Amino acid sequence: MRRVITTLAILLVVVVAGMTALVLLVNPNDFRAYMVQQVEQRSGYHLELQGDLRWHVWPKMSILAGRMSLTAPGAAQPVVSAENMRLDVELWPLLSHQLSVSQVMLKNAVVRVTPDSAAKAPQNAPQGPRNAQTSTSSNGWSFNIGQLQIADSLLIWQQAGGDELNFRNFNLNLDQDDNKQATIALNTSVTRNQRSATVNLKGELDASQYPHRLSGKVDQLDYALAGANIPPQGIKGSLSFEGSWNGDNQQFSVANLQLTANDSALTGNAEGSLALPQRLALNLQATALNLDNLMANAPVNEAEGAQHATVARAPVIAEPRERNNADSPLNTLDLALKLQAKSAVWRGLALSDLQLDASNQQGLMTVSTLKGALGSGSFSLPGTVDIRQPETRVSLQPELQQVAIQPLLKALELPESLQGTVSLSGQLSGEDLTVEAAKRNWQGRAAISANDLTLAQINLQQMVRRAVARISNRVSSEDKDGQGIKQIAGQVVLNRGELDFSELTGSGPHLALQGKGQVNLQQQLLDITLGLKLSGWTGDDKLVTALSEQTIPLRMFGHWDNVQYSLPVDDVIRNRLQNEAKSRLNEWIDQQQDNDDKRNIKSLLRP
């Protein structure tokens, strides 16, 4: 045992002595010009090192540098600048005058991916072949980086003409082998316009053909979004995909995409180009798509006894910038989107077999197909959305077939006072693509029909029967509850918040009706008049005939939370009875012989 300990101690002394001698005999500043030369020769970038280089021997053999910067040819700002840089080097190559860098570590760095940091070729510079191979040094030296670590840094990202995004707490670990096959681990966060996002990524990268081509896959990308115009619970999920990038023509492709966002899950692929005009084609499939959990303005279902957390609002430092379509990325993007969802939720409506086929041409979006099933019915909503002007212009051609009315009214935040199914075909247009805007300033017209229509707490037939019973006991009718309107159809015109119904005709059990009216969506007022004809009366034959043929006006008016009714059945019957009495009296007079007496009596009966 003593010999083993002695041998280990001798080896330790030799290693320490060798490293000490190396530190004393090899000056790291001798590598400064070489590193600058090799970086510029291999990449064209200019490396600047400020201050002296010094050794650091524990836990790895390293060269420590002060402030450094790396600048692309012709760029106004450096791509990378850092206060501190550490180069972990291999020990044995140093003994043969070789510098092999196993890891580069930057701390508190600023990484710029902006137009000012991009390489710019000199004017009238000759263009070499794109597939030309870079020359390698033949002076006996080698330069190789296997690992890159960026810690506690800042990434500034900006596209030409776009807004600048600052990714803080930027941490990147990149390991690559001799074949330029790399593994990547990245986490960062970004805050902008009172919204924040965090990203944690793990993936693989093939950089063997860089800068012409890149390929790789994202094994897992976890993200979280929170803040203004984001649902109170935030948006959390994961993303994975395989992708490739063609640097020569600025094109990319994504395959085997898998995305989760709260309780939504999508798969698909994408391809596009970042060169102007930018292009993106998305083909997505969803097993579940809950839009209500992804939209900040989605209606909240109030559950009985539910407890709601109080959301603290951040102090307003300045007035938020007014929304302007000029800032939309769709103005410079050609988009093709195809989406299929087995099930989806929008404003509480349970949709199935949802299909979307839309395209965007620099701000003009055409929705060729937007259709699906809604309960036992179906819907189709093709149209266009134009954001080329400051105000968004919308034009839609809605078609509904046998859609349940009550859930639809709830989704549109209207009183749930009707039950049944509705079918509709029409044309709508207006400004802004929101439900509130549609109720406030949209315009259009449609042909509408409804089946099995019932009004909440209102039975039209029962109202008329009871009104007749209070006036006369000479007729009666079977009193059956739950009777409604079997079918009703008409025309509806929407004009900036006011619905105008006309040509309403309908029928039901022992019922026929005609009507018209208006509903003011902004002031929540209505004024609708229905002319009702009821059959199924029994009793006095003439009165039964009169009631069956007579139109009884029912008027509903006032605020829709406190609707008033007018049903003048007594006036109708009284007029009918008076006309009947006059008719009988005239018949009796006609049977008399004295013409003078008849004329005198008739003159007395005239009003």
XYZ file of C-alpha atoms in Angstrom:
607
model
C 0.000 0.000 0.000
C 2.852 2.386 0.832
C 4.321 1.826 -2.659
C 0.974 2.621 -4.310
C 0.593 5.822 -2.321
C 4.165 6.763 -3.120
C 3.619 6.121 -6.837
C 0.425 8.226 -6.901
C 2.169 11.032 -5.038
C 5.021 10.992 -7.560
C 2.547 11.109 -10.459
C 0.697 13.990 -8.837
C 3.931 15.892 -8.333
C 4.904 15.262 -11.945
C 1.538 16.484 -13.251
C 1.563 19.565 -11.037
C 5.144 20.280 -11.984
C 4.399 19.788 -15.664
C 1.379 22.077 -15.569
C 3.341 24.648 -13.584
C 6.151 24.505 -16.081
C 3.675 24.785 -18.924
C 2.059 27.828 -17.353
C 5.456 29.408 -16.810
C 6.932 28.526 -20.175
C 3.923 29.000 -22.480
C 2.480 32.500 -22.635
C -1.232 32.402 -23.625
C -0.839 35.795 -25.281
C 1.242 34.046 -27.913
C -2.015 32.564 -29.186
C -3.821 35.906 -29.494
C -2.776 36.721 -33.058
C -3.249 33.103 -34.074
C -6.829 32.956 -32.767
C -7.720 36.246 -34.456
C -6.174 35.031 -37.709
C -7.865 31.611 -37.656
C -11.309 33.016 -36.830
C -11.084 35.538 -39.650
C -9.680 33.002 -42.101
C -12.308 30.376 -41.426
C -15.389 32.566 -41.022
C -14.520 36.083 -42.143
C -15.494 37.390 -38.696
C -13.165 39.691 -36.772
C -12.287 38.627 -33.225
C -11.138 41.360 -30.847
C -9.629 40.521 -27.447
C -9.006 43.291 -24.959
C -6.603 42.923 -22.062
C -4.054 40.190 -21.351
C -4.802 36.498 -21.628
C -3.995 34.397 -18.565
C -3.975 30.773 -17.515
C -6.516 29.097 -15.256
C -5.531 25.545 -14.281
C -8.421 24.300 -12.135
C -10.688 22.405 -12.672
C -9.664 22.517 -16.349
C -6.740 23.949 -18.204
C -8.191 27.230 -19.462
C -7.301 30.569 -20.951
C -9.145 33.511 -19.425
C -9.773 36.648 -21.459
C -11.288 39.995 -20.596
C -13.697 41.851 -22.829
C -14.112 40.317 -26.283
C -16.190 40.938 -29.394
C -16.872 39.086 -32.634
C -17.960 41.170 -35.636
C -19.202 40.073 -39.050
C -17.582 41.591 -42.175
C -19.000 45.049 -42.806
C -21.319 44.924 -39.773
C -21.978 48.036 -37.698
C -22.262 46.103 -34.422
C -20.632 42.908 -33.153
C -22.539 39.636 -33.269
C -21.191 38.682 -29.840
C -19.656 40.795 -27.115
C -18.857 39.653 -23.602
C -17.190 40.907 -20.462
C -15.517 37.557 -19.797
C -14.483 34.611 -21.957
C -12.985 31.284 -20.908
C -11.313 28.881 -23.357
C -10.903 25.303 -22.071
C -7.932 23.834 -23.948
C -6.514 20.339 -24.336
C -3.260 19.793 -22.456
C -1.353 17.420 -24.736
C -1.719 19.470 -27.961
C -0.135 22.406 -26.126
C 3.077 20.385 -25.708
C 3.356 20.154 -29.509
C 2.477 23.802 -30.139
C -1.165 23.103 -31.016
C -4.157 24.949 -29.618
C -7.178 22.691 -29.295
C -10.090 24.475 -27.666
C -12.549 22.001 -26.181
C -14.995 24.571 -24.833
C -15.698 28.280 -25.142
C -17.615 29.858 -22.299
C -19.050 33.359 -22.405
C -20.637 34.962 -19.365
C -22.760 38.117 -19.322
C -22.580 38.246 -23.111
C -24.688 40.209 -25.581
C -25.604 38.242 -28.712
C -27.069 40.315 -31.548
C -29.040 38.833 -34.425
C -30.049 42.112 -36.035
C -29.616 43.867 -39.388
C -26.790 45.945 -37.864
C -24.859 42.814 -36.867
C -25.369 40.956 -40.172
C -22.512 40.609 -42.619
C -22.498 43.125 -45.474
C -20.498 42.546 -48.628
C -18.518 45.508 -49.984
C -20.027 47.272 -52.952
C -19.013 45.815 -56.316
C -17.347 42.873 -54.550
C -16.927 39.773 -56.759
C -19.208 36.860 -55.952
C -17.539 33.483 -55.517
C -19.247 30.140 -56.016
C -21.543 29.305 -53.150
C -20.270 25.756 -52.812
C -16.627 26.819 -52.622
C -14.727 25.132 -49.804
C -12.989 27.296 -47.234
C -9.247 26.997 -47.175
C -7.512 25.449 -44.198
C -4.283 26.470 -42.601
C -1.178 24.451 -43.367
C 1.231 26.016 -40.900
C 1.169 23.117 -38.487
C -1.379 24.653 -36.144
C -4.987 23.456 -35.653
C -8.037 25.181 -34.196
C -11.083 23.219 -33.018
C -14.016 24.052 -30.736
C -16.063 21.176 -29.323
C -18.303 22.978 -26.825
C -19.868 26.408 -26.538
C -21.464 27.681 -23.362
C -23.193 31.046 -23.023
C -24.434 31.829 -19.524
C -26.535 34.628 -17.993
C -26.515 36.576 -21.237
C -28.741 38.665 -23.492
C -29.890 37.800 -27.019
C -31.124 40.704 -29.151
C -33.142 39.510 -32.150
C -34.594 41.729 -34.847
C -35.696 41.266 -38.426
C -35.295 44.002 -40.997
C -38.054 46.543 -40.415
C -39.352 44.605 -37.397
C -39.411 45.172 -33.661
C -36.471 44.313 -31.459
C -36.871 41.433 -29.001
C -34.599 41.054 -25.970
C -34.210 37.467 -24.714
C -32.895 37.733 -21.176
C -31.366 35.062 -18.947
C -30.079 33.489 -22.150
C -28.276 30.215 -21.431
C -26.943 28.007 -24.214
C -24.931 24.777 -24.153
C -23.742 23.426 -27.497
C -21.644 20.254 -27.847
C -20.404 19.136 -31.246
C -18.172 16.333 -32.509
C -15.658 16.308 -35.329
C -18.482 15.743 -37.865
C -20.320 18.912 -36.748
C -23.089 16.911 -35.113
C -24.237 18.927 -32.123
C -26.559 18.709 -29.174
C -28.177 21.891 -27.895
C -29.703 22.903 -24.574
C -31.180 26.384 -24.322
C -33.361 28.297 -21.898
C -34.325 31.943 -21.929
C -37.170 34.389 -21.334
C -38.530 37.437 -23.114
C -40.810 40.263 -21.936
C -42.547 42.716 -24.248
C -45.734 44.826 -24.117
C -46.648 43.464 -20.662
C -46.340 39.901 -21.945
C -43.695 37.372 -20.975
C -42.518 34.047 -22.364
C -40.104 31.411 -21.113
C -38.510 28.727 -23.290
C -36.579 25.572 -22.397
C -35.220 23.632 -25.376
C -33.301 20.421 -25.974
C -32.367 19.303 -29.465
C -29.842 18.073 -32.000
C -28.195 19.928 -34.888
C -26.289 18.879 -38.010
C -23.993 21.771 -38.962
C -21.728 19.821 -41.333
C -22.877 21.984 -44.290
C -23.173 25.299 -42.463
C -23.685 28.101 -43.551
C -25.370 26.633 -46.616
C -27.540 24.108 -44.784
C -28.631 23.228 -41.267
C -30.758 20.317 -40.165
C -31.772 18.843 -36.857
C -34.612 18.159 -34.523
C -36.091 19.612 -31.392
C -36.605 16.762 -28.964
C -38.509 18.919 -26.499
C -39.335 22.599 -26.221
C -41.281 23.590 -23.130
C -42.769 27.073 -23.122
C -45.040 29.287 -21.036
C -46.792 32.534 -21.978
C -48.417 35.012 -19.596
C -49.494 38.641 -19.428
C -51.744 41.052 -21.317
C -54.123 39.672 -23.967
C -53.321 36.131 -22.810
C -55.771 33.951 -20.827
C -55.503 34.427 -17.032
C -54.189 30.894 -16.621
C -51.553 31.542 -19.283
C -50.600 29.254 -22.139
C -48.262 26.365 -21.456
C -47.186 23.465 -23.587
C -44.450 21.676 -25.469
C -43.210 21.452 -29.042
C -41.124 18.926 -30.952
C -40.257 18.650 -34.641
C -37.633 17.824 -37.237
C -36.445 20.663 -39.438
C -33.979 21.860 -42.026
C -32.712 25.285 -43.100
C -31.333 26.281 -46.505
C -29.224 29.365 -45.961
C -28.648 30.025 -49.665
C -32.309 30.748 -50.426
C -33.513 31.371 -46.839
C -35.947 28.439 -46.907
C -36.955 26.081 -44.110
C -39.064 22.973 -43.657
C -40.559 21.334 -40.566
C -41.801 17.755 -40.310
C -43.302 15.574 -37.563
C -44.465 18.665 -35.704
C -46.165 17.965 -32.388
C -47.539 20.890 -30.404
C -49.490 21.078 -27.167
C -51.011 24.283 -25.792
C -52.937 23.939 -22.542
C -55.452 21.180 -23.396
C -55.046 21.475 -27.191
C -52.872 19.090 -29.224
C -51.794 19.495 -32.858
C -49.578 17.622 -35.299
C -48.466 18.470 -38.818
C -45.734 19.965 -40.959
C -44.678 23.335 -42.335
C -42.406 24.893 -44.912
C -41.604 28.417 -45.955
C -39.097 31.136 -46.693
C -37.797 34.167 -44.795
C -36.740 35.964 -47.959
C -39.146 38.710 -49.004
C -41.955 38.156 -49.674
C -41.943 35.826 -46.700
C -43.846 32.587 -47.190
C -45.303 30.026 -44.778
C -47.372 26.925 -45.479
C -48.918 25.086 -42.526
C -50.712 21.749 -42.599
C -52.055 20.874 -39.160
C -54.258 18.217 -37.625
C -55.730 18.430 -34.139
C -57.246 15.763 -31.967
C -58.460 18.455 -29.563
C -58.483 22.220 -30.060
C -59.846 24.366 -27.228
C -59.757 27.931 -28.516
C -61.400 29.256 -25.347
C -58.292 28.296 -23.359
C -56.092 30.095 -25.891
C -58.007 33.402 -26.166
C -58.009 36.136 -23.568
C -61.492 37.399 -24.522
C -63.248 34.027 -24.451
C -66.459 33.963 -22.345
C -66.097 32.436 -18.886
C -68.577 29.773 -17.815
C -69.879 30.698 -14.395
C -70.147 27.504 -12.361
C -72.389 27.596 -9.319
C -70.353 27.987 -6.162
C -67.120 28.409 -8.088
C -64.382 30.468 -6.512
C -62.550 32.957 -8.699
C -59.045 34.137 -8.055
C -58.418 37.840 -8.031
C -56.024 38.810 -10.782
C -53.720 41.658 -9.802
C -53.217 44.170 -12.566
C -49.851 45.724 -13.185
C -49.623 49.509 -12.790
C -50.046 51.405 -16.017
C -46.849 53.319 -16.700
C -47.857 54.706 -20.085
C -50.764 54.480 -22.449
C -50.503 51.342 -24.590
C -49.748 51.854 -28.239
C -52.840 51.895 -30.405
C -53.262 48.776 -32.475
C -52.454 49.267 -36.119
C -52.640 46.781 -38.951
C -49.401 48.213 -40.320
C -47.580 46.287 -37.559
C -49.067 42.931 -38.524
C -46.591 40.333 -39.851
C -49.306 39.195 -42.271
C -48.643 42.296 -44.377
C -45.327 40.818 -45.521
C -46.289 37.149 -45.391
C -47.795 34.797 -47.938
C -49.580 32.224 -45.794
C -51.297 28.963 -46.671
C -53.049 27.282 -43.742
C -54.859 23.966 -43.660
C -56.299 22.723 -40.388
C -58.420 19.721 -39.508
C -59.677 19.148 -35.974
C -61.683 16.194 -34.740
C -63.065 18.307 -31.919
C -62.823 21.991 -31.079
C -64.311 24.482 -28.631
C -65.059 28.120 -29.519
C -66.900 30.399 -27.081
C -68.411 27.350 -25.408
C -69.596 25.755 -28.671
C -68.523 22.133 -29.120
C -67.433 21.766 -32.754
C -66.488 18.545 -34.528
C -64.898 17.683 -37.868
C -63.607 21.245 -38.179
C -61.954 22.054 -41.525
C -60.094 25.267 -42.326
C -58.445 26.161 -45.635
C -57.176 29.747 -45.750
C -54.546 31.767 -47.565
C -53.041 35.193 -47.034
C -51.509 37.381 -49.706
C -49.701 40.251 -47.993
C -52.610 41.261 -45.784
C -55.605 39.898 -47.715
C -56.723 36.643 -46.124
C -59.129 34.440 -48.068
C -60.966 31.770 -46.104
C -61.932 29.287 -48.789
C -63.238 26.704 -46.335
C -64.299 27.009 -42.728
C -66.857 24.371 -41.915
C -67.728 21.693 -39.422
C -70.453 20.096 -37.363
C -72.128 21.858 -34.457
C -74.174 19.427 -32.440
C -76.600 17.737 -34.828
C -76.244 20.644 -37.290
C -73.491 22.035 -39.475
C -71.981 25.387 -40.384
C -69.911 26.946 -43.157
C -68.229 30.350 -42.894
C -66.151 31.275 -45.950
C -65.089 34.865 -46.567
C -62.226 37.350 -46.577
C -60.350 39.355 -43.957
C -58.500 42.436 -45.222
C -55.875 44.044 -42.977
C -54.194 46.106 -45.670
C -55.965 49.184 -44.278
C -55.796 50.586 -40.727
C -59.249 49.106 -40.015
C -59.738 45.392 -40.535
C -62.419 44.721 -43.140
C -64.385 41.474 -42.919
C -66.722 39.882 -45.449
C -68.359 36.530 -44.661
C -70.975 34.268 -46.228
C -72.376 32.298 -43.281
C -74.464 29.180 -43.777
C -76.053 27.300 -40.899
C -78.017 24.077 -41.127
C -80.146 22.926 -38.189
C -77.924 24.485 -35.528
C -79.220 24.583 -31.952
C -80.269 28.150 -31.149
C -79.723 28.361 -27.395
C -75.963 27.516 -27.347
C -75.472 29.873 -30.305
C -77.137 32.749 -28.441
C -74.944 32.045 -25.417
C -71.793 32.108 -27.563
C -72.831 35.498 -28.995
C -73.629 36.795 -25.486
C -77.331 37.260 -26.279
C -80.317 36.295 -24.086
C -80.919 32.548 -24.180
C -84.664 33.026 -24.598
C -85.183 30.793 -27.636
C -84.927 27.062 -28.119
C -84.980 25.096 -31.340
C -82.798 24.837 -34.416
C -81.946 27.522 -36.964
C -80.859 27.497 -40.599
C -79.402 30.595 -42.223
C -77.810 31.730 -45.468
C -76.580 35.251 -46.001
C -73.874 37.847 -46.464
C -72.195 39.867 -43.692
C -69.501 42.545 -43.745
C -68.011 45.024 -41.344
C -64.966 46.250 -39.465
C -62.922 44.247 -36.968
C -63.125 40.514 -36.387
C -64.711 40.287 -32.942
C -68.154 39.379 -31.639
C -68.596 42.831 -30.122
C -67.702 44.508 -33.412
C -70.152 42.254 -35.249
C -72.959 43.329 -32.928
C -71.961 46.982 -33.139
C -71.040 47.883 -36.718
C -71.496 44.947 -39.084
C -74.036 44.977 -41.895
C -75.711 42.321 -44.027
C -78.819 40.315 -44.740
C -79.837 36.671 -44.624
C -82.677 34.271 -45.211
C -83.458 32.558 -41.931
C -85.651 29.679 -40.803
C -86.165 27.885 -37.502
C -87.748 24.608 -36.486
C -89.372 23.533 -33.221
C -89.084 27.064 -31.889
C -90.154 27.774 -28.329
C -89.865 31.001 -26.365
C -88.672 30.854 -22.786
C -91.605 31.241 -20.356
C -93.956 32.052 -23.263
C -96.540 29.720 -24.806
C -98.247 31.608 -27.618
C -101.207 29.250 -27.962
C -101.785 29.190 -24.223
C -101.660 32.979 -23.994
C -104.361 33.337 -26.643
C -106.576 30.581 -25.183
C -106.490 32.060 -21.705
C -107.164 35.549 -23.035
C -110.201 34.240 -24.951
C -111.428 32.342 -21.878
C -111.423 35.557 -19.839
C -113.625 37.258 -22.455
C -116.115 34.566 -23.447
C -117.159 31.126 -22.310
C -118.848 30.316 -25.608
C -115.700 28.733 -27.044
C -112.887 26.613 -25.655
C -109.772 24.832 -26.782
C -107.624 22.005 -25.503
C -105.020 23.378 -23.106
C -101.787 21.603 -23.977
C -98.514 22.895 -22.543
C -95.261 22.893 -24.445
C -96.708 23.815 -27.794
C -94.466 26.067 -29.875
C -93.782 27.084 -33.442
C -93.108 24.098 -35.616
C -91.537 26.108 -38.412
C -90.881 29.787 -39.077
C -89.020 31.540 -41.888
C -88.294 35.075 -43.004
C -85.711 37.672 -43.867
C -83.353 39.436 -41.477
C -81.270 42.567 -42.090
C -78.366 43.590 -39.833
C -77.493 47.288 -39.869
C -74.919 48.442 -37.317
C -76.394 46.738 -34.296
C -80.046 46.662 -35.357
C -81.741 43.475 -36.549
C -84.789 44.017 -38.754
C -87.022 40.946 -39.237
C -89.520 40.938 -42.100
C -91.764 38.547 -43.995
C -91.950 36.218 -41.021
C -94.316 33.316 -41.645
C -94.703 30.239 -39.518
C -96.931 27.467 -38.305
C -97.359 25.178 -35.359
C -99.933 22.894 -33.759
C -103.243 24.696 -34.474
C -101.218 27.863 -35.156
C -100.348 30.090 -38.110
C -98.481 33.369 -37.808
C -97.069 36.291 -39.706
C -94.934 39.058 -38.340
C -92.087 41.533 -38.368
C -90.028 43.510 -35.891
C -86.721 44.958 -34.781
C -84.083 44.070 -32.189
C -81.461 46.644 -31.116
C -78.376 44.739 -30.001
C -76.608 47.769 -28.529
C -79.512 49.168 -26.503
C -80.875 45.648 -25.846
C -84.358 46.642 -26.980
C -86.909 44.751 -29.057
C -90.228 45.482 -30.720
C -91.774 42.480 -32.515
C -95.361 42.026 -33.632
C -96.778 38.598 -34.525
C -100.178 38.085 -36.104
C -101.521 34.808 -34.683
C -104.267 32.559 -36.049
C -105.337 29.643 -33.862
C -107.515 26.695 -34.801
C -108.887 23.829 -32.762
C -111.643 25.842 -31.093
C -114.904 24.214 -29.984
C -118.221 25.770 -28.976
C -120.260 28.434 -30.721
C -119.862 27.777 -34.446
C -119.826 31.375 -35.554
C -117.392 32.464 -32.857
C -115.216 29.431 -33.570
C -115.176 30.450 -37.222
C -114.389 34.002 -36.274
C -111.472 33.060 -34.013
C -110.091 30.647 -36.572
C -110.130 33.305 -39.275
C -109.256 36.330 -37.168
C -105.604 37.472 -36.847
C -104.781 38.277 -33.232
C -101.809 40.682 -32.870
C -99.211 39.858 -30.207
C -96.693 42.615 -29.614
C -93.514 42.077 -27.564
C -91.529 45.233 -26.783
C -89.147 46.904 -24.345
C -85.808 45.901 -22.824
C -85.154 42.216 -23.355
C -84.570 41.710 -19.624
C -88.078 43.048 -18.946
C -90.225 42.335 -22.007
C -93.726 43.845 -22.154
C -96.621 42.171 -23.970
C -99.723 43.426 -25.691
C -102.413 40.877 -26.672
C -105.773 42.687 -27.371
C -107.931 39.548 -27.641
C -110.860 41.260 -25.931
C -110.911 44.017 -28.561
C -110.887 41.436 -31.318
C -113.744 39.406 -29.788
C -115.723 42.488 -28.809
C -115.529 43.830 -32.346
C -116.438 40.434 -33.670
C -119.427 40.152 -31.326
C -120.594 43.637 -32.215
C -120.329 42.892 -35.893
C -122.180 39.651 -35.340
C -124.968 41.373 -33.362
C -125.333 44.022 -36.047
C -125.432 41.356 -38.698
C -128.197 39.425 -36.932
C -130.176 42.562 -36.266
C -129.879 43.533 -39.925
C -131.170 40.109 -40.890
C -134.172 40.521 -38.584
C -134.863 43.993 -39.981
C -134.678 42.671 -43.509
C -137.417 40.250 -42.643
C -139.805 43.061 -41.663
C -142.411 44.460 -44.154
C -142.325 48.176 -43.445
C -139.545 49.752 -45.456
C -139.782 53.041 -43.580
C -139.335 51.320 -40.244
C -136.346 49.387 -41.620
C -134.679 52.561 -42.790
C -135.275 54.238 -39.432
C -133.876 51.334 -37.429
C -130.816 50.963 -39.680
C -130.111 54.655 -39.344
C -130.117 54.207 -35.566
C -127.643 51.294 -35.819
C -125.131 53.257 -37.864
C -122.171 54.436 -35.787
